[in-house]
Tab-separated table of C-alpha atoms in Angstrom:
chain	number	residue	atom	x	y	z
A	1	VAL	CA	0.000	0.000	0.000
A	2	ARG	CA	1.229	3.473	-0.895
A	3	TYR	CA	-0.569	6.613	0.269
A	4	TRP	CA	0.450	9.018	-2.470
A	5	ASP	CA	-2.596	11.291	-2.131
A	6	GLU	CA	-2.091	11.627	1.611
A	7	TRP	CA	1.667	12.149	1.339
A	8	ASP	CA	1.169	14.850	-1.271
A	9	VAL	CA	-0.845	16.752	1.330
A	10	LEU	CA	1.156	15.878	4.438
A	11	PHE	CA	4.692	16.581	3.252
A	12	PRO	CA	3.987	19.974	1.607
A	13	THR	CA	2.133	20.957	4.783
A	14	MET	CA	5.217	20.048	6.814
A	15	GLN	CA	7.359	22.126	4.464
A	16	LYS	CA	4.954	25.047	4.832
A	17	MET	CA	5.102	24.792	8.628
A	18	LYS	CA	8.884	24.635	8.466
A	19	ALA	CA	8.967	27.784	6.332
A	20	GLU	CA	6.806	29.508	8.970
A	21	GLY	CA	9.465	28.801	11.579
A	22	ASN	CA	7.882	25.751	13.193
A	23	LYS	CA	9.813	22.618	14.071
A	24	VAL	CA	8.597	19.642	12.068
A	25	PRO	CA	9.546	15.954	12.116
A	26	GLN	CA	11.437	14.137	9.393
A	27	PHE	CA	10.109	11.007	7.737
A	28	CYS	CA	11.200	7.552	6.701
A	29	PHE	CA	9.141	4.751	5.183
A	30	TRP	CA	8.391	1.265	6.433
A	31	SER	CA	7.298	-1.536	4.111
A	32	PHE	CA	6.723	-5.088	5.297
A	33	ASN	CA	3.543	-6.928	4.272
A	34	GLY	CA	2.684	-7.728	0.667
A	35	PRO	CA	5.003	-7.067	-2.296
A	36	SER	CA	7.451	-5.104	-0.165
A	37	ILE	CA	10.284	-5.155	-2.715
A	38	THR	CA	7.946	-3.592	-5.284
A	39	VAL	CA	6.784	-0.975	-2.795
A	40	VAL	CA	10.330	-0.078	-1.768
A	41	GLN	CA	11.434	0.252	-5.392
A	42	ASP	CA	8.462	2.516	-6.079
A	43	LEU	CA	9.357	4.715	-3.104
A	44	TYR	CA	12.984	4.869	-4.149
A	45	GLU	CA	12.199	5.922	-7.721
A	46	LYS	CA	9.347	8.373	-7.041
A	47	VAL	CA	10.562	10.001	-3.823
A	48	TYR	CA	14.278	9.478	-3.236
A	49	LYS	CA	15.688	9.248	-6.742
A	50	ALA	CA	13.490	12.217	-7.664
A	51	GLU	CA	14.782	14.044	-4.527
A	52	LYS	CA	11.226	14.856	-3.511
A	53	TYR	CA	10.801	16.466	-0.075
A	54	LYS	CA	14.533	15.995	0.503
A	55	ASP	CA	14.632	18.475	3.363
A	56	LEU	CA	12.301	16.185	5.317
A	57	TRP	CA	14.204	12.901	4.903
A	58	PHE	CA	15.351	11.193	8.085
A	59	TYR	CA	18.967	10.033	7.987
A	60	TRP	CA	20.589	7.267	10.017
A	61	ASP	CA	24.254	6.320	9.703
A	62	GLY	CA	24.692	8.927	6.977
A	63	LYS	CA	21.949	7.685	4.641
A	64	PRO	CA	18.155	7.939	4.451
A	65	LEU	CA	16.654	5.322	6.769
A	66	LEU	CA	14.346	2.653	5.340
A	67	LEU	CA	12.562	0.108	7.530
A	68	TYR	CA	11.914	-3.022	5.519
A	69	ASN	CA	11.246	-6.767	5.443
A	70	ALA	CA	14.582	-8.587	5.332
A	71	THR	CA	12.771	-11.864	4.547
A	72	PRO	CA	10.426	-10.576	1.822
A	73	SER	CA	9.174	-14.024	0.831
A	74	VAL	CA	7.364	-14.181	4.213
A	75	ASP	CA	4.955	-11.656	5.707
A	76	ALA	CA	2.170	-11.600	8.293
A	77	ASN	CA	-0.253	-13.200	5.840
A	78	GLY	CA	1.881	-16.106	4.679
A	79	LYS	CA	4.855	-17.015	2.539
A	80	ASP	CA	5.943	-17.244	-1.105
A	81	ILE	CA	5.057	-13.591	-1.606
A	82	LYS	CA	5.512	-12.386	-5.193
A	83	HIS	CA	7.012	-8.971	-5.887
A	84	PRO	CA	6.097	-7.646	-9.371
A	85	ASN	CA	8.908	-5.804	-11.144
A	86	PRO	CA	7.635	-2.500	-12.622
A	87	ASN	CA	10.833	-2.232	-14.710
A	88	TYR	CA	10.397	-5.671	-16.286
A	89	ASP	CA	11.124	-5.782	-20.015
A	90	PRO	CA	10.958	-9.230	-21.696
A	91	ALA	CA	13.521	-8.064	-24.259
A	92	ALA	CA	16.087	-7.687	-21.484
A	93	LYS	CA	16.002	-11.458	-21.182
A	94	THR	CA	16.219	-12.342	-24.885
A	95	ASP	CA	17.869	-9.477	-26.783
A	96	PRO	CA	21.683	-9.284	-26.409
A	97	ASN	CA	21.530	-5.707	-27.698
A	98	HIS	CA	19.215	-4.578	-24.893
A	99	PRO	CA	21.043	-2.155	-22.573
A	100	HIS	CA	19.971	-4.271	-19.565
A	101	TYR	CA	20.374	-7.678	-21.178
A	102	GLY	CA	20.664	-10.401	-18.570
A	103	ASP	CA	20.196	-8.040	-15.621
A	104	PRO	CA	17.536	-9.618	-13.349
A	105	GLU	CA	16.458	-6.148	-12.235
A	106	TYR	CA	14.984	-5.742	-15.739
A	107	ALA	CA	14.877	-9.264	-17.188
A	108	GLU	CA	12.794	-10.935	-14.463
A	109	GLU	CA	9.045	-10.405	-14.094
A	110	PHE	CA	9.248	-10.703	-10.308
A	111	TYR	CA	11.913	-9.425	-7.931
A	112	GLN	CA	13.790	-11.960	-5.848
A	113	ASP	CA	15.726	-9.351	-3.873
A	114	TYR	CA	15.950	-5.608	-3.342
A	115	THR	CA	17.770	-3.780	-6.127
A	116	ARG	CA	21.377	-2.692	-5.966
A	117	ALA	CA	20.298	0.947	-5.922
A	118	VAL	CA	18.091	0.417	-2.870
A	119	LYS	CA	20.813	-1.449	-0.979
A	120	GLU	CA	23.366	1.248	-1.732
A	121	PHE	CA	21.154	4.280	-1.157
A	122	PHE	CA	19.516	3.480	2.196
A	123	THR	CA	20.462	2.551	5.698
A	124	LEU	CA	18.323	-0.594	5.951
A	125	ARG	CA	16.862	-2.018	9.148
A	126	ASN	CA	14.611	-5.055	9.407
A	127	MET	CA	11.487	-3.978	11.323
A	128	TRP	CA	8.697	-6.191	12.656
A	129	TRP	CA	6.777	-6.961	15.824
A	130	GLY	CA	9.027	-8.279	18.571
A	131	TYR	CA	8.219	-11.961	18.313
A	132	TYR	CA	10.517	-14.518	19.899
A	133	LYS	CA	10.807	-16.184	16.477
A	134	TRP	CA	9.887	-14.943	13.009
A	135	ALA	CA	10.196	-16.678	9.638
A	136	GLY	CA	11.632	-19.688	11.442
A	137	GLU	CA	14.470	-17.758	13.081
A	138	ARG	CA	15.040	-16.051	16.434
A	139	PHE	CA	13.988	-12.434	16.032
A	140	ILE	CA	13.638	-10.269	19.114
A	141	GLY	CA	16.881	-8.651	20.234
A	142	MET	CA	18.944	-10.160	17.439
A	143	GLU	CA	21.530	-8.193	15.489
A	144	GLY	CA	19.927	-5.812	12.996
A	145	ASN	CA	16.308	-6.639	13.904
A	146	TRP	CA	14.301	-3.630	15.019
A	147	SER	CA	10.940	-4.057	16.760
A	148	PHE	CA	7.924	-1.771	16.940
A	149	GLY	CA	6.742	-3.521	20.103
A	150	TYR	CA	7.487	-6.564	22.222
A	151	ASP	CA	5.401	-9.741	22.288
A	152	LEU	CA	5.162	-9.778	26.078
A	153	GLY	CA	2.123	-12.032	25.900
A	154	ASP	CA	4.627	-14.761	24.981
A	155	GLU	CA	6.245	-16.183	28.108
A	156	ARG	CA	9.553	-16.652	26.279
A	157	VAL	CA	9.734	-12.923	25.529
A	158	ARG	CA	8.387	-11.909	28.924
A	159	ASN	CA	11.078	-13.917	30.708
A	160	MET	CA	13.919	-12.294	28.779
A	161	ASP	CA	16.019	-9.638	30.467
A	162	PRO	CA	14.611	-6.283	29.249
A	163	MET	CA	18.114	-5.349	28.127
A	164	ASP	CA	18.081	-8.323	25.754
A	165	LEU	CA	14.933	-7.039	24.039
A	166	VAL	CA	16.855	-4.048	22.732
A	167	SER	CA	17.950	-4.309	19.096
A	168	ARG	CA	21.687	-4.226	18.460
A	169	HIS	CA	23.788	-3.192	15.507
A	170	ASN	CA	27.491	-3.983	15.451
A	171	GLY	CA	27.173	-4.905	19.113
A	172	VAL	CA	25.774	-1.511	20.136
A	173	ARG	CA	22.302	-1.078	21.629
A	174	GLU	CA	20.675	0.697	18.744
A	175	GLU	CA	16.868	0.614	19.026
A	176	ALA	CA	14.251	0.029	21.698
A	177	ALA	CA	10.492	-0.003	21.233
A	178	VAL	CA	8.187	1.921	23.555
A	179	THR	CA	4.463	1.216	23.248
A	180	PRO	CA	1.469	2.159	25.441
A	181	ALA	CA	0.046	-1.376	25.172
A	182	GLN	CA	0.169	-4.464	23.009
A	183	HIS	CA	-2.852	-6.204	21.464
A	184	SER	CA	-6.371	-6.983	22.584
A	185	SER	CA	-5.962	-10.396	20.961
A	186	SER	CA	-3.107	-11.187	23.375
A	187	LEU	CA	-4.892	-9.538	26.323
A	188	THR	CA	-2.040	-7.136	26.969
A	189	GLY	CA	-3.534	-3.706	27.517
A	190	LYS	CA	-2.597	-0.328	28.924
A	191	SER	CA	-2.899	-1.553	32.519
A	192	TRP	CA	-0.798	-4.712	32.038
A	193	SER	CA	2.357	-5.044	34.117
A	194	ARG	CA	5.137	-7.594	34.389
A	195	ALA	CA	4.324	-8.198	38.045
A	196	HIS	CA	0.557	-8.633	37.773
A	197	GLY	CA	-0.248	-9.223	34.114
A	198	GLN	CA	-3.600	-8.003	32.795
A	199	PRO	CA	-6.024	-6.871	35.517
A	200	GLU	CA	-9.458	-8.393	35.873
A	201	LEU	CA	-11.932	-6.863	33.419
A	202	ASN	CA	-15.449	-5.602	34.069
A	203	GLU	CA	-18.522	-6.141	31.906
A	204	TYR	CA	-17.245	-3.521	29.433
A	205	ASP	CA	-13.857	-5.229	29.023
A	206	LEU	CA	-12.216	-2.415	30.979
A	207	PRO	CA	-9.927	-2.980	33.967
A	208	VAL	CA	-11.238	-2.941	37.519
A	209	PRO	CA	-9.466	-0.631	40.017
A	210	THR	CA	-5.749	-1.371	39.758
A	211	HIS	CA	-2.564	-0.391	41.578
A	212	VAL	CA	-0.451	2.174	39.709
A	213	PRO	CA	3.214	1.608	40.639
A	214	TRP	CA	4.494	5.102	39.947
A	215	LEU	CA	1.524	6.636	41.812
A	216	GLY	CA	1.722	4.232	44.737
A	217	LYS	CA	-2.022	3.659	45.024
A	218	THR	CA	-5.013	1.864	43.504
A	219	VAL	CA	-7.155	3.935	41.137
A	220	GLU	CA	-10.392	3.758	39.194
A	221	ASN	CA	-10.010	3.750	35.401
A	222	PRO	CA	-6.363	2.625	35.477
A	223	GLU	CA	-6.261	2.618	31.674
A	224	GLY	CA	-5.595	6.351	31.876
A	225	TYR	CA	-2.427	6.075	33.968
A	226	GLY	CA	0.016	4.512	31.504
A	227	ILE	CA	1.088	1.494	33.577
A	228	TYR	CA	2.327	-0.555	30.610
A	229	PHE	CA	3.687	2.571	28.895
A	230	GLN	CA	5.801	3.635	31.866
A	231	GLU	CA	7.246	0.144	32.297
A	232	ARG	CA	8.452	0.222	28.694
A	233	TRP	CA	9.818	3.745	29.149
A	234	ASP	CA	11.723	2.783	32.290
A	235	GLU	CA	13.231	-0.249	30.559
A	236	ALA	CA	14.190	1.748	27.468
A	237	LEU	CA	15.718	4.568	29.497
A	238	ALA	CA	17.768	2.071	31.497
A	239	ALA	CA	19.093	0.565	28.242
A	240	ASN	CA	19.774	4.021	26.760
A	241	PRO	CA	19.798	2.936	23.095
A	242	GLN	CA	20.711	5.246	20.236
A	243	PHE	CA	17.149	5.243	18.921
A	244	LEU	CA	13.643	4.927	20.366
A	245	TYR	CA	10.748	3.747	18.239
A	246	ILE	CA	7.494	4.953	19.799
A	247	ASN	CA	4.470	3.023	18.590
A	248	ASP	CA	2.130	4.590	17.927
A	249	TRP	CA	0.422	7.909	17.557
A	250	ASN	CA	-2.779	6.417	16.205
A	251	GLU	CA	-4.022	3.515	14.129
A	252	TRP	CA	-7.443	5.007	13.361
A	253	THR	CA	-9.319	1.774	12.621
A	254	ALA	CA	-10.676	-0.829	15.010
A	255	GLY	CA	-10.759	-3.957	12.859
A	256	LYS	CA	-13.403	-6.508	13.825
A	257	TYR	CA	-12.492	-9.963	12.545
A	258	GLN	CA	-14.395	-13.240	12.440
A	259	PRO	CA	-12.945	-16.755	12.644
A	260	GLU	CA	-14.064	-19.377	10.185
A	261	GLU	CA	-17.824	-19.842	10.023
A	262	GLY	CA	-19.183	-21.695	13.029
A	263	LYS	CA	-15.972	-21.303	15.029
A	264	THR	CA	-15.110	-19.103	17.994
A	265	PHE	CA	-11.986	-17.318	19.185
A	266	ASP	CA	-10.536	-16.870	22.674
A	267	PHE	CA	-11.093	-13.138	23.121
A	268	MET	CA	-11.259	-11.185	26.376
A	269	ARG	CA	-11.097	-14.430	28.382
A	270	ARG	CA	-14.190	-15.841	26.705
A	271	LYS	CA	-15.242	-17.685	23.591
A	272	SER	CA	-16.292	-15.120	21.013
A	273	PRO	CA	-17.595	-15.226	17.421
A	274	PHE	CA	-15.371	-12.219	16.640
A	275	PHE	CA	-12.148	-10.588	17.797
A	276	PHE	CA	-10.195	-7.334	17.536
A	277	VAL	CA	-6.430	-7.239	17.029
A	278	ASP	CA	-5.102	-3.698	17.547
A	279	GLN	CA	-7.757	-1.185	18.573
A	280	TYR	CA	-10.697	-2.278	20.711
A	281	ASN	CA	-11.464	0.119	23.568
A	282	SER	CA	-9.716	2.589	25.878
A	283	GLU	CA	-7.750	-0.234	27.546
A	284	PHE	CA	-6.822	-2.203	24.467
A	285	ASN	CA	-5.235	0.157	21.964
A	286	ARG	CA	-1.768	1.527	21.283
A	287	GLY	CA	-2.862	5.111	20.675
A	288	ILE	CA	-0.932	7.993	22.206
A	289	HIS	CA	-2.981	10.723	20.522
A	290	PRO	CA	-5.357	12.726	22.750
A	291	MET	CA	-8.961	11.603	22.952
A	292	LYS	CA	-12.146	13.474	23.771
A	293	GLY	CA	-13.187	12.525	27.274
A	294	GLY	CA	-11.643	9.612	29.121
A	295	TYR	CA	-7.937	10.086	29.760
A	296	THR	CA	-7.742	13.030	27.306
A	297	ASP	CA	-4.058	13.795	26.585
A	298	ASN	CA	-2.456	11.828	29.450
A	299	TYR	CA	-0.450	9.610	27.105
A	300	TYR	CA	0.804	12.564	25.086
A	301	MET	CA	1.970	14.309	28.254
A	302	GLN	CA	3.548	11.087	29.549
A	303	MET	CA	5.388	10.682	26.259
A	304	ALA	CA	6.660	14.272	26.388
A	305	GLN	CA	7.858	13.851	29.974
A	306	ASN	CA	9.803	10.695	29.163
A	307	LEU	CA	11.239	12.081	25.937
A	308	ARG	CA	12.758	14.846	28.023
A	309	ARG	CA	14.302	12.222	30.293
A	310	TYR	CA	15.736	10.462	27.232
A	311	ARG	CA	16.926	13.421	25.169
A	312	GLY	CA	17.332	16.028	27.841
A	313	ALA	CA	15.919	19.540	27.683
A	314	ARG	CA	17.392	22.948	27.105
A	315	PRO	CA	17.911	25.039	30.242
A	316	ILE	CA	15.171	27.554	30.917
A	317	PRO	CA	16.351	31.004	29.763
A	318	GLU	CA	16.730	33.440	32.641
A	319	LEU	CA	15.890	37.116	32.826
A	320	SER	CA	18.123	39.432	34.783
A	321	GLY	CA	18.000	43.042	35.882
A	322	LEU	CA	15.084	45.383	36.408
A	323	LYS	CA	13.181	46.494	33.323
A	324	GLU	CA	10.479	49.130	33.588
A	325	ILE	CA	7.770	49.054	30.918
A	326	ALA	CA	5.491	51.953	30.070
A	327	VAL	CA	2.079	50.482	29.258
A	328	ASP	CA	1.324	52.997	26.526
A	329	GLY	CA	0.724	50.969	23.366
A	330	GLU	CA	4.041	51.955	21.789
A	331	PHE	CA	5.859	48.641	22.534
A	332	ASP	CA	9.308	50.101	21.737
A	333	ASP	CA	10.604	49.374	25.237
A	334	TRP	CA	10.156	45.635	24.623
A	335	LYS	CA	12.767	45.522	21.862
A	336	ASP	CA	15.707	45.013	24.215
A	337	VAL	CA	13.965	42.206	26.152
A	338	ALA	CA	15.809	39.277	24.628
A	339	VAL	CA	13.996	36.272	26.098
A	340	GLU	CA	10.989	35.190	24.039
A	341	TYR	CA	8.333	32.608	24.851
A	342	ARG	CA	7.363	31.257	21.446
A	343	ASP	CA	4.337	29.327	20.234
A	344	THR	CA	3.432	27.365	17.128
A	345	ALA	CA	2.530	29.607	14.204
A	346	GLY	CA	-0.450	28.811	12.005
A	347	ASP	CA	-2.392	26.655	14.463
A	348	ILE	CA	-5.742	28.479	14.384
A	349	PHE	CA	-6.979	27.000	11.101
A	350	HIS	CA	-10.660	26.065	11.042
A	351	ARG	CA	-11.930	22.517	10.691
A	352	ASN	CA	-14.727	21.169	8.485
A	353	TYR	CA	-14.201	17.520	7.659
A	354	LYS	CA	-16.198	14.339	7.350
A	355	GLY	CA	-15.904	11.794	10.126
A	356	TYR	CA	-17.202	8.305	10.762
A	357	ALA	CA	-20.850	7.312	10.171
A	358	GLY	CA	-21.841	10.545	8.450
A	359	LEU	CA	-20.546	12.872	11.159
A	360	VAL	CA	-18.951	16.152	10.131
A	361	TYR	CA	-16.383	17.703	12.453
A	362	THR	CA	-16.415	21.501	12.451
A	363	ASN	CA	-14.464	23.969	14.565
A	364	ASP	CA	-14.065	27.636	13.678
A	365	SER	CA	-12.862	28.847	17.082
A	366	GLY	CA	-9.362	29.778	15.884
A	367	ARG	CA	-9.089	33.554	16.170
A	368	ASN	CA	-5.892	35.232	17.428
A	369	ASP	CA	-2.785	33.197	16.528
A	370	ILE	CA	-0.385	33.815	19.424
A	371	ILE	CA	3.195	33.464	18.208
A	372	THR	CA	5.409	34.945	20.930
A	373	GLY	CA	5.445	36.573	24.337
A	374	LYS	CA	7.822	38.408	26.678
A	375	VAL	CA	8.066	39.240	30.386
A	376	ALA	CA	9.785	42.166	32.105
A	377	VAL	CA	10.297	42.458	35.856
A	378	GLY	CA	10.382	45.971	37.270
A	379	ALA	CA	10.846	47.265	40.784
A	380	ASP	CA	7.125	47.086	41.528
A	381	THR	CA	5.502	45.372	38.543
A	382	VAL	CA	5.707	42.360	36.272
A	383	SER	CA	4.861	43.326	32.689
A	384	PHE	CA	3.649	40.963	29.973
A	385	TYR	CA	3.767	41.239	26.192
A	386	ALA	CA	2.028	39.070	23.600
A	387	GLU	CA	2.232	39.168	19.818
A	388	THR	CA	-0.049	37.526	17.267
A	389	ALA	CA	0.370	36.605	13.616
A	390	GLY	CA	-2.397	38.970	12.516
A	391	ASP	CA	-4.051	42.035	13.986
A	392	LEU	CA	-5.737	41.400	17.313
A	393	THR	CA	-9.504	41.207	17.381
A	394	PRO	CA	-11.424	43.643	19.660
A	395	HIS	CA	-11.130	43.182	23.420
A	396	THR	CA	-14.899	42.799	23.573
A	397	ASP	CA	-14.633	39.301	22.080
A	398	SER	CA	-15.385	36.405	24.410
A	399	ASN	CA	-12.460	34.911	26.358
A	400	TRP	CA	-10.121	37.355	24.648
A	401	MET	CA	-6.350	36.985	25.184
A	402	LEU	CA	-6.537	35.412	28.620
A	403	LEU	CA	-3.380	35.350	30.734
A	404	LEU	CA	-3.171	32.684	33.444
A	405	ILE	CA	-0.475	32.839	36.121
A	406	ASP	CA	0.677	30.133	38.518
A	407	ALA	CA	2.488	32.454	40.893
A	408	ASP	CA	3.540	29.827	43.445
A	409	ARG	CA	4.336	27.067	40.910
A	410	ASN	CA	2.102	24.732	42.897
A	411	HIS	CA	-0.433	22.726	40.911
A	412	ASP	CA	-2.336	21.904	44.100
A	413	THR	CA	-3.319	25.542	44.666
A	414	GLY	CA	-5.556	27.697	42.495
A	415	TRP	CA	-7.535	26.507	39.481
A	416	HIS	CA	-5.470	23.642	38.044
A	417	GLY	CA	-2.510	25.471	39.539
A	418	TYR	CA	-3.380	28.923	38.201
A	419	ASP	CA	-3.720	31.523	40.944
A	420	PHE	CA	-4.533	34.535	38.750
A	421	LEU	CA	-6.522	35.125	35.569
A	422	VAL	CA	-6.145	38.324	33.543
A	423	ASN	CA	-8.494	39.660	30.823
A	424	SER	CA	-11.488	37.473	31.638
A	425	GLN	CA	-13.216	40.807	32.222
A	426	VAL	CA	-11.732	43.663	30.199
A	427	VAL	CA	-13.102	46.992	31.410
A	428	ASP	CA	-12.149	48.999	28.323
A	429	GLU	CA	-9.342	49.296	25.780
A	430	LYS	CA	-7.018	50.656	28.496
A	431	THR	CA	-8.022	48.707	31.595
A	432	SER	CA	-8.316	45.048	32.472
A	433	THR	CA	-8.938	42.999	35.596
A	434	VAL	CA	-6.869	40.494	37.539
A	435	MET	CA	-8.967	37.714	39.050
A	436	ARG	CA	-7.743	35.636	41.990
A	437	TYR	CA	-8.865	32.028	42.495
A	438	ALA	CA	-9.943	31.302	46.057
A	439	ASP	CA	-12.536	29.056	47.672
A	440	GLY	CA	-13.445	27.519	44.326
A	441	ALA	CA	-14.219	30.760	42.496
A	442	TRP	CA	-12.612	33.634	40.596
A	443	THR	CA	-13.008	37.049	42.223
A	444	GLU	CA	-11.636	40.412	41.157
A	445	ALA	CA	-8.368	41.276	42.897
A	446	ALA	CA	-7.251	44.375	40.980
A	447	ARG	CA	-7.557	46.473	37.860
A	448	VAL	CA	-4.441	46.943	35.745
A	449	PRO	CA	-3.352	49.009	32.730
A	450	LEU	CA	-3.691	47.371	29.308
A	451	ARG	CA	-2.870	48.517	25.791
A	452	TYR	CA	-3.132	46.760	22.453
A	453	ALA	CA	-2.655	47.844	18.860
A	454	GLY	CA	-2.109	45.933	15.654
A	455	LYS	CA	-0.532	42.587	16.534
A	456	ALA	CA	0.738	43.453	20.022
A	457	LEU	CA	-0.601	43.645	23.565
A	458	GLU	CA	0.979	44.701	26.856
A	459	LEU	CA	-0.111	44.938	30.476
A	460	ALA	CA	1.486	45.273	33.923
A	461	ILE	CA	0.595	43.674	37.269
A	462	PRO	CA	1.865	44.711	40.729
A	463	ARG	CA	4.461	42.272	42.062
A	464	GLU	CA	2.949	42.567	45.523
A	465	LEU	CA	-0.395	41.292	44.216
A	466	LEU	CA	1.273	38.244	42.681
A	467	GLY	CA	3.367	37.585	45.779
A	468	LEU	CA	6.580	37.917	43.766
A	469	ALA	CA	8.900	39.903	46.027
A	470	GLY	CA	12.665	39.800	46.446
A	471	ASP	CA	15.678	39.793	44.166
A	472	ALA	CA	14.899	36.427	42.563
A	473	LEU	CA	11.620	34.893	41.500
A	474	SER	CA	10.019	32.353	39.214
A	475	PHE	CA	6.466	31.643	38.125
A	476	ASP	CA	4.552	29.840	35.392
A	477	PHE	CA	2.160	31.435	32.945
A	478	LYS	CA	0.085	30.773	29.871
A	479	TRP	CA	-1.785	32.756	27.216
A	480	ALA	CA	-5.097	31.519	25.793
A	481	ASP	CA	-7.470	33.024	23.259
A	482	ASN	CA	-11.067	31.912	22.731
A	483	PRO	CA	-11.372	28.711	24.740
A	484	ALA	CA	-15.057	27.810	24.769
A	485	ASP	CA	-15.028	27.604	28.563
A	486	LEU	CA	-12.761	27.198	31.561
A	487	GLU	CA	-14.266	23.999	32.928
A	488	SER	CA	-10.955	22.117	32.991
A	489	SER	CA	-7.395	22.469	31.759
A	490	ILE	CA	-8.392	20.394	28.716
A	491	SER	CA	-10.510	23.374	27.647
A	492	PHE	CA	-7.246	24.900	26.400
A	493	CYS	CA	-6.727	21.957	24.057
A	494	LEU	CA	-10.014	22.035	22.167
A	495	ASN	CA	-10.697	25.563	20.951
A	496	GLY	CA	-8.974	28.797	20.019
A	497	ASP	CA	-5.229	29.055	20.610
A	498	THR	CA	-2.965	28.644	23.614
A	499	ALA	CA	0.653	29.565	24.175
A	500	PRO	CA	2.243	27.216	24.908
A	501	ASN	CA	0.091	24.443	23.477
A	502	ARG	CA	-2.172	22.107	25.433
A	503	ARG	CA	-1.468	21.831	29.203
A	504	PHE	CA	2.100	23.112	29.078
A	505	ASN	CA	3.182	26.372	30.719
A	506	TYR	CA	5.991	28.840	30.222
A	507	ARG	CA	8.281	29.406	33.188
A	508	CYS	CA	9.735	32.815	33.899
A	509	VAL	CA	12.941	32.763	35.953
A	510	TRP	CA	14.344	36.145	37.013
A	511	LYS	CA	17.082	37.456	39.246
A	512	ARG	CA	18.081	41.030	39.930
């Protein structure tokens, strides 16, 4: 399968985002089932040989990486797989004057092996599920075999030292797989652990209350706490390989399969006339992508946290010295404030797209595209600056350019950690309010100067009000425009724009 139509939308979009200053991923291809040699040759000729989207190619060991089937005669559906040769020319087999006479890459109707060009051009790695054996040979943890997950439902794999699951190349730990779960068909879900296996399931095939090791207590809905995911992260981080393969962002389809007519399948600890393999419900799926309701973006946040443990993170930039800002709408005094708090550009596009079963998903809440912000600490005030991609809409708009501040950096105080909310009630074009969260409600604490013009906005808040005294301070903050409501922190993820994205915050660190 090749997804040319989708790629011709995805890759130019990535290039457009890159040109706008956003960080974008790089890509490589993976081909395994079916006529994989044919697919790989097609990719080589139409993408790589043509140097298409070259700035987005992912390189490994100095060459573009290609994940492939090193035993192409065998795939998940069987063996003796045929690989049609698109460059086949019968004359190359019979005509001595043919420029490719006798060359099997042109003279044979079906490929028997990957072409010389493919072998020379790519860094090749054999990628498949981490079975103990595949195609009659030991697979998991063997030299050159990458895995996109481990078959921990198999006792032989489960009993291996986690370090031995890691793929090696030239004796070096090269690749480890990190997945949020395994398969519903093997009963290895998001709450599975090495110590306790798969928890008991209720009538909805969801786990009963289960102990979460990293939390140290038993919880309802354990599928939202990443038990299996964190075990794989901890094992991978201990191995510290050169490469992590995280599987997966989404798989989109929940495939319902039926055994042969009149037969049943062992599924969810019962005999069933059908079964699911990959996606089934909120316990049995490998999705990391955020969901509406349920555990929302827990797996995304867990992934981000562990990626920082693996790759490290840049030090937080620090502000120093007093900087007085005149809140006058001129903005010139912000030019020498070097530290910027940047956000993704172009993320307020509207949505209108068909979904499953005739549903149409629409969202036109994107309004002010916040792209950067600044902070200045004066003797008596903390000043804030925000800039948008286009001209700001009027301050009379609903939930307009909200500023949330976690002054004590304590998530257990305030509203989801936020102690102050600015601009929820804008008095006029020169005055806004600061709301304080106490006793479960927002109440007005002060009125502060505000100015905005064109693409920029500035305001100043007394340090005493925020509790930010002394010659050194730090606090967290976040900008948000046009969330539909402030019912939970997930409200920032669904509508309008936030800076930074989702549930993340900026941290301001200052010393005199």
